Short mmCIF file of C-alpha atoms in Angstrom, two decimals:
data_model
loop_
_atom_site.label_atom_id
_atom_site.label_comp_id
_atom_site.label_asym_id
_atom_site.label_seq_id
_atom_site.Cartn_x
_atom_site.Cartn_y
_atom_site.Cartn_z
CA UNK A 299 -2.29 15.35 15.59
CA UNK A 300 -3.60 11.99 16.78
CA UNK A 301 -1.55 9.12 18.07
CA UNK A 302 -2.66 5.51 18.55
CA UNK A 303 -0.76 2.67 20.17
CA UNK A 304 -1.23 -1.04 19.82
CA UNK A 305 0.66 -4.32 19.83
CA UNK A 306 4.31 -4.20 18.86
CA UNK A 307 5.52 -7.12 16.80
CA UNK A 308 7.32 -9.23 19.33
CA UNK A 309 9.39 -12.28 18.80
CA UNK A 310 9.39 -14.22 22.08
CA UNK A 311 12.47 -16.38 22.35
CA UNK A 312 12.53 -19.06 25.03
CA UNK A 313 15.92 -20.07 26.37
CA UNK A 314 15.33 -23.15 28.47
CA UNK A 315 16.86 -26.02 30.44
CA UNK A 316 16.04 -29.72 30.54
CA UNK A 317 17.11 -32.25 33.18
CA UNK A 318 19.86 -34.82 32.77
CA UNK A 319 23.01 -36.06 34.45
CA UNK A 320 25.75 -33.67 35.68
CA UNK A 321 29.15 -33.10 34.05
CA UNK A 322 31.84 -30.50 34.78
CA UNK A 323 34.84 -29.24 32.83
CA UNK A 324 37.13 -26.40 33.99
CA UNK A 325 34.59 -25.67 36.71
CA UNK A 326 31.75 -25.25 34.21
CA UNK A 327 28.55 -27.23 34.73
CA UNK A 328 28.10 -28.88 31.34
CA UNK A 329 25.13 -31.00 32.28
CA UNK A 330 22.13 -30.89 29.98
CA UNK A 331 20.19 -29.27 32.84
CA UNK A 332 22.52 -26.25 32.52
CA UNK A 333 22.37 -26.10 28.71
CA UNK A 334 20.67 -23.16 26.96
CA UNK A 335 17.85 -24.00 24.53
CA UNK A 336 15.74 -21.81 22.26
CA UNK A 337 12.19 -21.64 20.91
CA UNK A 338 10.50 -18.76 19.05
CA UNK A 339 7.09 -17.37 18.17
CA UNK A 340 6.15 -14.20 16.29
CA UNK A 341 2.97 -12.13 16.31
CA UNK A 342 3.09 -10.00 13.15
CA UNK A 343 0.50 -7.76 11.54
CA UNK A 344 2.09 -6.92 8.17
CA UNK A 345 3.15 -9.22 5.41
CA UNK A 346 6.75 -8.28 4.61
CA UNK A 347 9.49 -8.41 7.24
CA UNK A 348 10.04 -10.99 9.96
CA UNK A 349 7.23 -13.41 10.82
CA UNK A 350 6.95 -16.73 12.61
CA UNK A 351 7.03 -18.51 9.26
CA UNK A 352 10.03 -16.80 7.69
CA UNK A 353 12.34 -16.39 10.69
CA UNK A 354 14.84 -19.18 10.07
CA UNK A 355 17.94 -17.73 11.72
CA UNK A 356 18.97 -15.19 14.34
CA UNK A 357 21.97 -14.25 16.42
CA UNK A 358 22.17 -15.01 20.14
CA UNK A 359 24.72 -13.32 22.40
CA UNK A 360 25.34 -14.37 26.00
CA UNK A 361 27.75 -12.01 27.73
CA UNK A 362 29.54 -12.69 31.02
CA UNK A 363 32.87 -11.75 32.58
CA UNK A 364 34.20 -15.18 31.62
CA UNK A 365 35.13 -15.72 27.99
CA UNK A 366 34.39 -19.46 28.39
CA UNK A 367 30.72 -18.73 29.01
CA UNK A 368 30.33 -15.78 26.63
CA UNK A 369 28.76 -16.73 23.32
CA UNK A 370 27.79 -15.35 19.95
CA UNK A 371 25.97 -18.04 18.02
CA UNK A 372 23.76 -18.29 14.99
CA UNK A 373 20.55 -20.07 15.93
CA UNK A 374 18.86 -21.99 13.12
CA UNK A 375 15.49 -23.67 12.98
CA UNK A 376 15.01 -27.39 12.37
CA UNK A 377 11.30 -28.14 12.31
CA UNK A 378 10.04 -26.53 15.50
CA UNK A 379 13.40 -26.73 17.29
CA UNK A 380 16.16 -24.14 17.44
CA UNK A 381 19.81 -25.20 17.60
CA UNK A 382 23.18 -23.56 17.21
CA UNK A 383 24.22 -23.60 13.56
CA UNK A 384 27.57 -25.19 14.44
CA UNK A 385 25.97 -27.86 16.63
CA UNK A 386 27.75 -26.77 19.81
CA UNK A 387 26.10 -26.41 23.22
CA UNK A 388 25.96 -23.29 25.42
CA UNK A 389 25.94 -23.34 29.22
CA UNK A 390 25.16 -20.85 31.97
CA UNK A 391 28.24 -19.54 33.79
CA UNK A 392 26.29 -19.44 37.06
CA UNK A 393 22.68 -19.80 38.05
CA UNK A 394 23.06 -16.96 40.59
CA UNK A 395 25.21 -14.46 38.63
CA UNK A 396 23.97 -11.97 36.02
CA UNK A 397 24.52 -12.45 32.29
CA UNK A 398 23.69 -10.15 29.39
CA UNK A 399 21.32 -11.77 26.88
CA UNK A 400 20.94 -10.27 23.41
CA UNK A 401 19.05 -11.70 20.46
CA UNK A 402 18.90 -10.09 17.02
CA UNK A 403 18.12 -10.79 13.37
CA UNK A 404 19.32 -10.97 10.72
CA UNK A 405 22.37 -12.85 12.00
CA UNK A 406 25.82 -11.66 10.98
CA UNK A 407 29.00 -13.73 11.15
CA UNK A 408 31.12 -10.85 12.47
CA UNK A 409 33.13 -11.10 15.68
CA UNK A 410 30.67 -9.25 17.91
CA UNK A 411 29.75 -9.44 21.57
CA UNK A 412 27.52 -7.75 24.13
CA UNK A 413 29.69 -4.61 24.01
CA UNK A 414 29.94 -4.22 20.25
CA UNK A 415 28.72 -1.32 18.15
CA UNK A 416 27.28 -2.67 14.89
CA UNK A 417 26.11 -1.19 11.62
CA UNK A 418 22.41 -1.73 10.97
CA UNK A 419 21.30 -0.66 7.52
CA UNK A 420 18.23 -0.95 5.32
CA UNK A 421 18.34 -1.84 1.64
CA UNK A 422 17.65 0.85 -0.94
CA UNK A 423 15.96 -1.73 -3.19
CA UNK A 424 13.11 -3.15 -1.13
CA UNK A 425 10.99 -4.05 -4.14
CA UNK A 426 10.92 -7.74 -3.12
CA UNK A 427 9.83 -9.49 0.07
CA UNK A 428 13.46 -10.57 0.52
CA UNK A 429 14.56 -6.94 0.26
CA UNK A 430 12.13 -5.89 3.00
CA UNK A 431 13.06 -8.83 5.20
CA UNK A 432 16.79 -8.16 4.92
CA UNK A 433 16.09 -4.52 5.86
CA UNK A 434 14.05 -5.43 8.94
CA UNK A 435 16.20 -5.51 12.10
CA UNK A 436 14.76 -6.99 15.28
CA UNK A 437 16.53 -7.24 18.61
CA UNK A 438 16.15 -7.56 22.37
CA UNK A 439 18.41 -7.13 25.36
CA UNK A 440 18.24 -8.16 28.99
CA UNK A 441 21.42 -6.69 30.41
CA UNK A 442 21.19 -8.38 33.81
CA UNK A 443 19.58 -11.79 33.59
CA UNK A 444 19.99 -14.03 36.64
CA UNK A 445 18.76 -17.59 35.94
CA UNK A 446 17.75 -18.39 39.55
CA UNK A 447 15.72 -15.20 39.68
CA UNK A 448 14.49 -14.64 36.14
CA UNK A 449 13.79 -18.07 34.64
CA UNK A 450 10.12 -18.88 34.14
CA UNK A 451 8.40 -21.55 36.23
CA UNK A 452 9.34 -24.19 33.67
CA UNK A 453 12.97 -23.06 33.58
CA UNK A 454 13.00 -20.91 30.44
CA UNK A 455 13.95 -17.39 29.40
CA UNK A 456 11.23 -15.52 27.51
CA UNK A 457 12.85 -13.09 25.10
CA UNK A 458 10.79 -10.66 22.95
CA UNK A 459 12.63 -9.18 19.97
CA UNK A 460 11.22 -5.84 18.85
CA UNK A 461 11.48 -4.01 15.55
CA UNK A 462 14.30 -1.48 15.84
CA UNK A 463 13.37 0.26 12.58
CA UNK A 464 10.08 1.72 11.39
CA UNK A 465 7.81 0.51 8.62
CA UNK A 466 6.22 2.89 6.11
CA UNK A 467 3.06 1.95 4.21
CA UNK A 468 2.06 3.99 1.14
CA UNK A 469 -1.58 3.74 0.07
CA UNK A 470 -2.10 5.19 -3.41
CA UNK A 471 -5.76 5.74 -4.29
CA UNK A 472 -6.38 6.66 -7.93
CA UNK A 473 -9.59 7.71 -9.76
CA UNK A 474 -11.54 5.70 -12.31
CA UNK A 475 -10.03 7.92 -14.98
CA UNK A 476 -6.78 5.95 -14.59
CA UNK A 477 -8.34 2.46 -14.33
CA UNK A 478 -6.83 0.01 -16.82
CA UNK A 479 -8.99 -2.03 -19.16
CA UNK A 480 -7.08 -5.19 -18.20
CA UNK A 481 -7.54 -4.44 -14.47
CA UNK A 482 -3.75 -4.13 -14.03
CA UNK A 483 -2.08 -1.72 -11.59
CA UNK A 484 -1.51 1.67 -13.30
CA UNK A 485 0.85 2.82 -10.51
CA UNK A 486 4.53 2.31 -11.35
CA UNK A 487 8.08 3.51 -10.72
CA UNK A 488 7.37 4.48 -7.11
CA UNK A 489 10.38 5.76 -5.17
CA UNK A 490 11.03 7.59 -1.89
CA UNK A 491 13.88 10.10 -1.70
CA UNK A 492 15.43 11.84 1.30
CA UNK A 493 15.81 9.12 3.95
CA UNK A 494 19.19 7.90 5.17
CA UNK A 495 19.63 4.14 5.23
CA UNK A 496 22.59 3.65 7.60
CA UNK A 497 22.52 3.49 11.40
CA UNK A 498 24.64 2.27 14.31
CA UNK A 499 23.47 0.27 17.32
CA UNK A 500 25.64 0.19 20.44
CA UNK A 501 24.86 -3.05 22.26
CA UNK A 502 26.84 -1.90 25.30
CA UNK A 503 24.91 1.33 25.95
CA UNK A 504 21.53 0.06 24.73
CA UNK A 505 19.03 -0.27 27.58
CA UNK A 506 16.87 -2.74 25.65
CA UNK A 507 14.09 -0.32 24.69
CA UNK A 508 13.35 0.65 21.11
CA UNK A 509 13.64 4.39 21.84
CA UNK A 510 17.10 4.30 23.40
CA UNK A 511 19.69 6.68 21.96
CA UNK A 512 22.05 3.73 21.44
CA UNK A 513 20.39 3.41 17.99
CA UNK A 514 21.59 6.41 16.00
CA UNK A 515 21.87 7.50 12.38
CA UNK A 516 25.31 7.04 10.90
CA UNK A 517 26.70 10.57 10.61
CA UNK A 518 28.57 9.56 7.46
CA UNK A 519 25.46 8.24 5.73
CA UNK A 520 23.85 9.91 2.74
CA UNK A 521 20.18 10.28 1.91
CA UNK A 522 19.18 7.63 -0.60
CA UNK A 523 16.40 6.59 -2.97
CA UNK A 524 14.33 3.70 -1.65
CA UNK A 525 12.24 1.46 -3.91
CA UNK A 526 9.26 0.13 -1.90
CA UNK A 527 7.71 -3.32 -2.05
CA UNK A 528 4.33 -3.71 -3.81
CA UNK A 529 2.32 -5.25 -0.97
CA UNK A 530 -1.10 -5.43 -2.64
CA UNK A 531 -3.31 -4.03 -5.39
CA UNK A 532 -7.11 -4.00 -5.65
CA UNK A 533 -8.52 -3.02 -9.03
CA UNK A 534 -12.08 -2.90 -7.65
CA UNK A 535 -11.20 -0.20 -5.10
CA UNK A 536 -8.45 1.31 -7.28
CA UNK A 537 -5.94 1.12 -4.43
CA UNK A 538 -2.25 0.19 -4.59
CA UNK A 539 -0.34 -0.47 -1.37
CA UNK A 540 3.45 -0.27 -1.02
CA UNK A 541 5.69 -0.63 2.01
CA UNK A 542 9.31 -0.37 3.08
CA UNK A 543 11.50 -0.39 6.20
CA UNK A 544 13.06 2.93 7.31
CA UNK A 545 15.77 3.88 9.79
CA UNK A 546 14.33 6.12 12.55
CA UNK A 547 15.06 9.77 11.72
CA UNK A 548 13.51 13.13 10.87
CA UNK A 549 13.98 14.09 7.25
CA UNK A 550 12.36 15.90 4.32
CA UNK A 551 11.11 13.32 1.83
CA UNK A 552 9.67 13.14 -1.66
CA UNK A 553 7.49 10.30 -2.94
CA UNK A 554 7.51 10.01 -6.72
CA UNK A 555 5.48 7.66 -8.89
CA UNK A 556 3.64 7.39 -12.17
CA UNK A 557 -0.02 6.64 -12.71
CA UNK A 558 -0.78 5.50 -16.26
CA UNK A 559 2.50 7.10 -17.29
CA UNK A 560 1.78 10.49 -15.64
CA UNK A 561 4.42 11.60 -13.12
CA UNK A 562 3.25 12.57 -9.61
CA UNK A 563 5.25 13.88 -6.67
CA UNK A 564 4.48 14.48 -3.01
CA UNK A 565 6.86 16.24 -0.63
CA UNK A 566 6.73 16.39 3.14
CA UNK A 567 9.00 18.11 5.65
CA UNK A 568 10.14 16.53 8.91
CA UNK A 569 8.88 13.05 8.09
CA UNK A 570 9.61 10.89 11.14
CA UNK A 571 9.51 7.09 10.98
CA UNK A 572 9.95 5.69 14.49
CA UNK A 573 11.36 2.47 15.93
CA UNK A 574 8.69 -0.21 16.12
CA UNK A 575 5.96 1.91 14.52
CA UNK A 576 4.19 1.76 11.17
CA UNK A 577 3.75 5.09 9.40
CA UNK A 578 0.86 4.98 6.94
CA UNK A 579 0.67 7.60 4.18
CA UNK A 580 -2.61 7.74 2.23
CA UNK A 581 -2.34 9.55 -1.10
CA UNK A 582 -5.49 10.22 -3.09
CA UNK A 583 -5.20 11.23 -6.76
CA UNK A 584 -7.76 12.94 -8.92
CA UNK A 585 -7.60 14.03 -12.55
CA UNK A 586 -6.26 17.45 -11.54
CA UNK A 587 -3.55 16.24 -9.19
CA UNK A 588 -2.83 14.45 -5.92
CA UNK A 589 -4.23 15.29 -2.51
CA UNK A 590 -3.23 14.04 0.92
CA UNK A 591 -6.16 12.66 2.87
CA UNK A 592 -4.60 13.56 6.23
CA UNK A 593 -3.61 10.07 7.43
CA UNK A 594 -0.06 9.28 8.51
CA UNK A 595 -0.44 6.69 11.25
CA UNK A 596 2.48 5.63 13.40
CA UNK A 597 2.12 2.32 15.24
CA UNK A 598 4.29 0.06 17.37
CA UNK A 599 3.95 -1.64 14.13
CA UNK A 600 0.61 0.17 14.99
CA UNK A 601 -0.97 3.70 14.52
CA UNK A 602 0.15 7.31 14.90
CA UNK A 603 0.32 10.91 13.65
CA UNK A 604 -1.77 12.42 10.87
CA UNK A 605 -0.43 14.94 8.37
CA UNK A 606 -1.78 16.56 5.23
CA UNK A 607 -0.35 17.75 1.95
CA UNK A 608 -1.07 18.45 -1.69
CA UNK A 609 1.20 16.53 -4.07
CA UNK A 610 1.34 17.85 -7.62
CA UNK A 611 1.13 16.24 -11.01
CA UNK A 612 4.44 16.47 -12.84
CA UNK A 613 6.14 18.14 -9.85
CA UNK A 614 9.93 18.19 -9.38
CA UNK A 615 11.13 17.73 -12.95
CA UNK A 616 14.70 16.75 -12.01
CA UNK A 617 15.77 13.30 -10.85
CA UNK A 618 19.06 13.58 -8.96
CA UNK A 619 21.34 10.66 -8.06
CA UNK A 620 24.71 10.41 -6.41
CA UNK A 621 27.38 8.99 -8.71
CA UNK A 622 28.49 5.76 -7.06
CA UNK A 623 30.54 4.24 -9.89
CA UNK A 624 33.80 6.18 -9.70
CA UNK A 625 35.93 3.72 -11.66
CA UNK A 626 36.46 6.23 -14.50
CA UNK A 627 37.45 9.09 -12.22
CA UNK A 628 40.97 10.46 -12.10
CA UNK A 629 43.05 13.61 -11.61
CA UNK A 630 43.75 15.96 -14.52
CA UNK A 631 46.18 18.11 -12.51
CA UNK A 632 46.49 19.76 -9.11
CA UNK A 633 48.47 19.72 -5.86
CA UNK A 634 50.79 16.80 -5.21
CA UNK A 635 49.41 14.18 -2.82
CA UNK A 636 51.39 12.40 -0.13
CA UNK A 637 52.46 8.71 -0.01
CA UNK A 638 50.60 8.37 3.31
CA UNK A 639 47.45 9.85 1.76
CA UNK A 640 47.39 9.69 -2.02
CA UNK A 641 44.83 10.71 -4.63
CA UNK A 642 43.50 7.18 -5.07
CA UNK A 643 41.77 7.53 -1.67
CA UNK A 644 39.73 10.54 -2.86
CA UNK A 645 37.29 8.40 -4.85
CA UNK A 646 37.71 4.82 -3.66
CA UNK A 647 34.42 4.72 -1.70
CA UNK A 648 36.23 4.26 1.63
CA UNK A 649 34.82 6.73 4.18
CA UNK A 650 37.06 5.61 7.02
CA UNK A 651 38.59 8.65 8.72
CA UNK A 652 42.03 7.02 8.49
CA UNK A 653 41.72 7.03 4.69
CA UNK A 654 42.09 10.07 2.44
CA UNK A 655 44.25 12.35 0.32
CA UNK A 656 46.61 14.80 2.05
CA UNK A 657 47.56 18.19 0.64
CA UNK A 658 51.03 19.70 0.96
CA UNK A 659 51.96 21.54 4.18
CA UNK A 660 49.77 24.58 4.97
CA UNK A 661 51.35 27.95 4.21
CA UNK A 662 52.97 29.41 7.33
CA UNK A 663 53.70 26.05 8.96
CA UNK A 664 57.32 24.92 9.48
CA UNK A 665 58.71 23.31 6.31
CA UNK A 666 55.88 24.82 4.28
CA UNK A 667 56.70 25.23 0.57
CA UNK A 668 54.42 28.33 0.59
CA UNK A 669 52.53 27.26 -2.52
CA UNK A 670 49.24 28.99 -1.75
CA UNK A 671 45.76 27.47 -1.56
CA UNK A 672 45.65 23.84 -2.77
CA UNK A 673 43.39 22.97 -5.69
CA UNK A 674 42.83 19.89 -7.79
CA UNK A 675 40.92 19.16 -11.00
CA UNK A 676 39.06 15.84 -11.04
CA UNK A 677 38.27 14.18 -14.36
CA UNK A 678 34.88 12.38 -14.11
CA UNK A 679 35.64 10.40 -17.25
CA UNK A 680 32.71 11.80 -19.22
CA UNK A 681 30.38 14.78 -19.18
CA UNK A 682 27.82 14.82 -16.36
CA UNK A 683 24.90 17.13 -15.64
CA UNK A 684 26.14 18.24 -12.23
CA UNK A 685 23.49 18.54 -9.50
CA UNK A 686 25.65 18.87 -6.39
CA UNK A 687 28.87 17.83 -4.73
CA UNK A 688 30.56 17.43 -1.38
CA UNK A 689 33.38 15.89 0.59
CA UNK A 690 33.84 13.51 3.47
CA UNK A 691 36.35 14.96 5.94
CA UNK A 692 38.65 13.20 8.37
CA UNK A 693 39.94 13.90 11.88
CA UNK A 694 39.52 17.39 13.28
CA UNK A 695 43.22 18.32 13.18
CA UNK A 696 43.29 18.07 9.36
CA UNK A 697 39.94 19.62 8.47
CA UNK A 698 39.50 22.14 5.63
CA UNK A 699 37.99 25.50 6.48
CA UNK A 700 36.20 25.61 3.14
CA UNK A 701 36.00 23.63 -0.10
CA UNK A 702 34.71 25.38 -3.23
CA UNK A 703 33.49 23.50 -6.30
CA UNK A 704 33.79 24.66 -9.92
CA UNK A 705 32.75 23.22 -13.31
CA UNK A 706 33.75 24.01 -16.87
CA UNK A 707 32.42 23.53 -20.38
CA UNK A 708 35.91 22.53 -21.55
CA UNK A 709 35.80 19.02 -22.98
CA UNK A 710 39.51 18.14 -22.75
CA UNK A 711 41.99 19.47 -20.19
CA UNK A 712 44.70 17.04 -21.18
CA UNK A 713 48.27 18.16 -21.88
CA UNK A 714 48.65 20.40 -18.82
CA UNK A 715 51.08 17.89 -17.29
CA UNK A 716 52.85 14.81 -18.63
CA UNK A 717 51.94 11.23 -17.74
CA UNK A 718 55.11 11.02 -15.70
CA UNK A 719 54.20 14.12 -13.70
CA UNK A 720 50.67 12.76 -13.17
CA UNK A 721 52.17 9.59 -11.70
CA UNK A 722 54.21 11.74 -9.35
CA UNK A 723 51.05 13.58 -8.25
CA UNK A 724 49.57 10.17 -7.47
CA UNK A 725 52.78 9.10 -5.65
CA UNK A 726 53.22 6.27 -8.15
CA UNK A 727 56.62 7.52 -9.34
CA UNK A 728 59.62 9.22 -7.70
CA UNK A 729 60.22 11.88 -6.61
CA UNK A 730 56.89 12.56 -4.89
CA UNK A 731 55.36 13.82 -1.66
CA UNK A 732 57.11 16.35 0.59
CA UNK A 733 60.51 16.12 -1.07
CA UNK A 734 58.96 16.95 -4.44
CA UNK A 735 56.63 19.64 -3.07
CA UNK A 736 59.67 21.46 -1.63
CA UNK A 737 61.69 21.18 -4.83
CA UNK A 738 62.25 23.85 -7.44
CA UNK A 739 61.00 21.40 -10.10
CA UNK A 740 57.58 21.21 -8.47
CA UNK A 741 57.43 24.98 -7.94
CA UNK A 742 57.95 25.43 -11.66
CA UNK A 743 55.34 22.78 -12.48
CA UNK A 744 52.89 24.28 -9.97
CA UNK A 745 53.27 27.72 -11.56
CA UNK A 746 52.63 26.23 -15.00
CA UNK A 747 49.54 24.36 -13.77
CA UNK A 748 48.09 27.54 -12.22
CA UNK A 749 48.78 29.47 -15.43
CA UNK A 750 47.02 26.83 -17.55
CA UNK A 751 44.13 26.61 -15.07
CA UNK A 752 43.63 30.39 -15.12
CA UNK A 753 42.86 30.14 -18.83
CA UNK A 754 40.00 27.69 -18.22
CA UNK A 755 36.46 29.06 -18.00
CA UNK A 756 35.46 27.84 -14.52
CA UNK A 757 32.03 28.45 -12.95
CA UNK A 758 31.59 28.16 -9.22
CA UNK A 759 28.52 26.04 -8.38
CA UNK A 760 28.79 25.76 -4.59
CA UNK A 761 30.88 25.34 -1.48
CA UNK A 762 30.91 23.68 1.94
CA UNK A 763 32.31 25.32 5.06
CA UNK A 764 33.36 24.02 8.47
CA UNK A 765 33.11 26.09 11.63
CA UNK A 766 36.16 25.05 13.63
CA UNK A 767 38.99 22.57 14.10
CA UNK A 768 37.03 20.65 16.72
CA UNK A 769 35.85 17.06 16.94
CA UNK A 770 32.17 17.76 16.22
CA UNK A 771 33.12 18.92 12.71
CA UNK A 772 35.33 15.91 11.98
CA UNK A 773 34.64 12.57 10.29
CA UNK A 774 31.49 13.79 8.52
CA UNK A 775 30.14 14.38 5.03
CA UNK A 776 29.45 17.94 3.86
CA UNK A 777 27.36 18.32 0.71
CA UNK A 778 25.39 20.87 -1.24
CA UNK A 779 22.72 20.48 -3.92
CA UNK A 780 21.80 22.97 -6.61
CA UNK A 781 18.31 24.41 -6.32
CA UNK A 782 15.84 24.14 -9.19
CA UNK A 783 17.20 27.25 -10.92
CA UNK A 784 20.72 25.86 -10.64
CA UNK A 785 19.61 22.54 -12.08
CA UNK A 786 17.83 24.32 -14.91
CA UNK A 787 21.13 26.07 -15.76
CA UNK A 788 22.37 22.63 -16.88
CA UNK A 789 25.93 22.68 -15.60
CA UNK A 790 27.29 19.88 -17.75
CA UNK A 791 30.93 19.18 -17.15
CA UNK A 792 33.52 16.43 -17.47
CA UNK A 793 35.64 18.15 -14.83
CA UNK A 794 35.07 19.41 -11.31
CA UNK A 795 37.63 21.58 -9.54
CA UNK A 796 38.08 21.63 -5.77
CA UNK A 797 39.65 24.71 -4.23
CA UNK A 798 40.62 23.98 -0.63
CA UNK A 799 40.98 26.76 1.94
CA UNK A 800 42.84 25.47 5.02
CA UNK A 801 42.53 26.84 8.53
CA UNK A 802 45.40 29.17 9.27
CA UNK A 803 48.79 27.89 10.40
CA UNK A 804 48.14 29.40 13.82
CA UNK A 805 44.80 27.59 14.18
CA UNK A 806 46.14 24.28 12.87
CA UNK A 807 49.29 24.29 15.01
CA UNK A 808 47.26 24.07 18.23
CA UNK A 809 46.30 20.48 17.35
CA UNK A 810 49.52 19.62 15.57
CA UNK A 811 47.93 19.37 12.14
CA UNK A 812 49.88 20.81 9.24
CA UNK A 813 47.79 19.74 6.22
CA UNK A 814 44.27 19.24 4.93
CA UNK A 815 42.86 15.74 4.41
CA UNK A 816 39.82 14.80 2.32
CA UNK A 817 38.50 11.26 2.72
CA UNK A 818 36.11 11.15 -0.25
CA UNK A 819 34.65 13.27 -3.05
CA UNK A 820 30.91 13.08 -3.73
CA UNK A 821 29.25 14.23 -6.96
CA UNK A 822 25.54 14.19 -7.78
CA UNK A 823 24.13 14.25 -11.30
CA UNK A 824 20.78 14.80 -12.97
CA UNK A 825 19.71 11.48 -14.49
CA UNK A 826 16.20 12.38 -15.70
CA UNK A 827 14.10 15.44 -16.46
CA UNK A 828 10.32 15.19 -16.23
CA UNK A 829 10.73 11.45 -15.98
CA UNK A 830 12.78 11.16 -19.17
CA UNK A 831 16.39 9.96 -18.95
CA UNK A 832 18.96 12.61 -19.87
CA UNK A 833 21.92 12.04 -22.13
#
C-alpha cells in the first residue's frame, strides 16, 4: 500500500473589522470597528464540488454565552463582497473573551447553533455538477477564538473550510475494440452500490479536524445506489472519467457499467473513502473482461492507497433496489395495532424511534390476552420479485427478539377479514386497541385468522435477530438480502408475512416494556436481470 498527501481544498474565510465611530446598545459595542465582515477564496483541484467561482452562499455560526451575540447567518456573495443574506450586522461580544466560530456549506435555514447535531447527506443522483455540489459538505471550526489574540495583523479572522466528505474518481479505460465510429463515449449506465449516504455531524463535540469522530455514519441509514457525474471523456485515449462525493465509511462496493451495451461489474471489499481525500479507481477493460490496474489513490483531495481487482464481464446478474414507494402497501390481516402506535406507521417512511406500530401485550405480562406470537401479513399492492427485507426498531424496551419473513405464491388473500375488521386493526374504527385485543370477539377473529393463514403456502426467506434488550440494539435498521441462489429462486410475491418473536415477559419487565414496536418495514426487490428490466 502507498499513501500520498498533498494540499487539501481549503476555503479561507476572512472575518474582519473596519474602523468607524462607536455606538453601544444594551452594553454591546455596535460600532463598525466591532462588526464582523467576510471574504472568501478557494483553492480547488477538481472540477465538481465547491470552488471559488461557484461558492455563492455558506452558513456562519458565532457562538457565545450571550444569545445577543450568538449568530447563525447565511452569508451571500455580492461581487467580491460577502454580506449577511438578511442585511443585518454581527458584532463581537468581547474582544478579550472566546467565541466559537463555525462556517459550513451548503447553508441550511434550520435553527442550529454551535452545539447542534446536524444531518449531512450526499445525493444518490450525482450525475450533474449541481448534484455533486449539493453533496459536497465543507466546514471549519475554531472553538475558542479570542479577537484580541487571534485576529490577523489587519484585524481579520482567517477561516479555512475543509471537505468533510471524500471524493471518488472512477477512470474507465476501454480498448479500441469498443471505440465508437462517431467518437462518442461507449461507457454508460455507471452506478456504485454499497455506500451509505447519510451522516451526522456534532458541532459541539467536533474538534475542527476532518478526522474527528464527531462526523459519523447515521446508524439508521441504508446503503444506496449512487449515480456518478461524467467529469470528462477523451476518445483519443479511450478514457472516461466519473466522480462523486462519498460519506466517510468502510463498505463493500460494486461498480456497474456498460461499455457498448456490454455489462461490466467490479466488486471491492472494505472500500474506504476518507474525509478530505480523493480516492481514484482506475479500471482497465479488455475484450475478455475488466482488470484493475492497482491504483486507488486517496488524497486530502490528494493521493492515497492502491488496491487491485479483477472485475468481470456480465458479473452480478441481479439488480436489487429497496422499494421506496410504499403508497400501495397495506395490511391483509394480522395482530391488532394500538391507537398510540398503529399500522400506518409501519410503512410511512418515518424512521423516528418515537414512531411505529405496537403489538398487543406480550404473553405472560400483566393484562396479557395470551394470544401467542404476533404476526401480520403485509399486502405490497402487486407482485414483487423479493430480494430481501428488514425492519427499523425503536427504543430498547420494546425491541423484538426476532422477526421472520415469509412470502407466498398466493395472488389474493382477501376475504380473511371484513373491511370493518380491517379498520379496527388499523385503529380507524371502534372498538380497537387493548380493549378489543382482550375481548372475546377478537379472540374469535384471531383464531379464524390463524386458521386461514395456516392454509396459505408460506416460504420463509430470512430473519433478523437482536441480541438483547439494551440500548446498543435499539433505534437501528436490521436487514437481510438473499444470496445469488436465493435470488435465482425468484421469490415473487404480493404478500410478505412478519412473524415477531418478543423477548420473554421476564426479560421485558426489567425495563417496563410490555410490547414489541416496529418503526418501519423495508423490502428489496429485483428490478433487472443481466441488465434487462424484470416484469
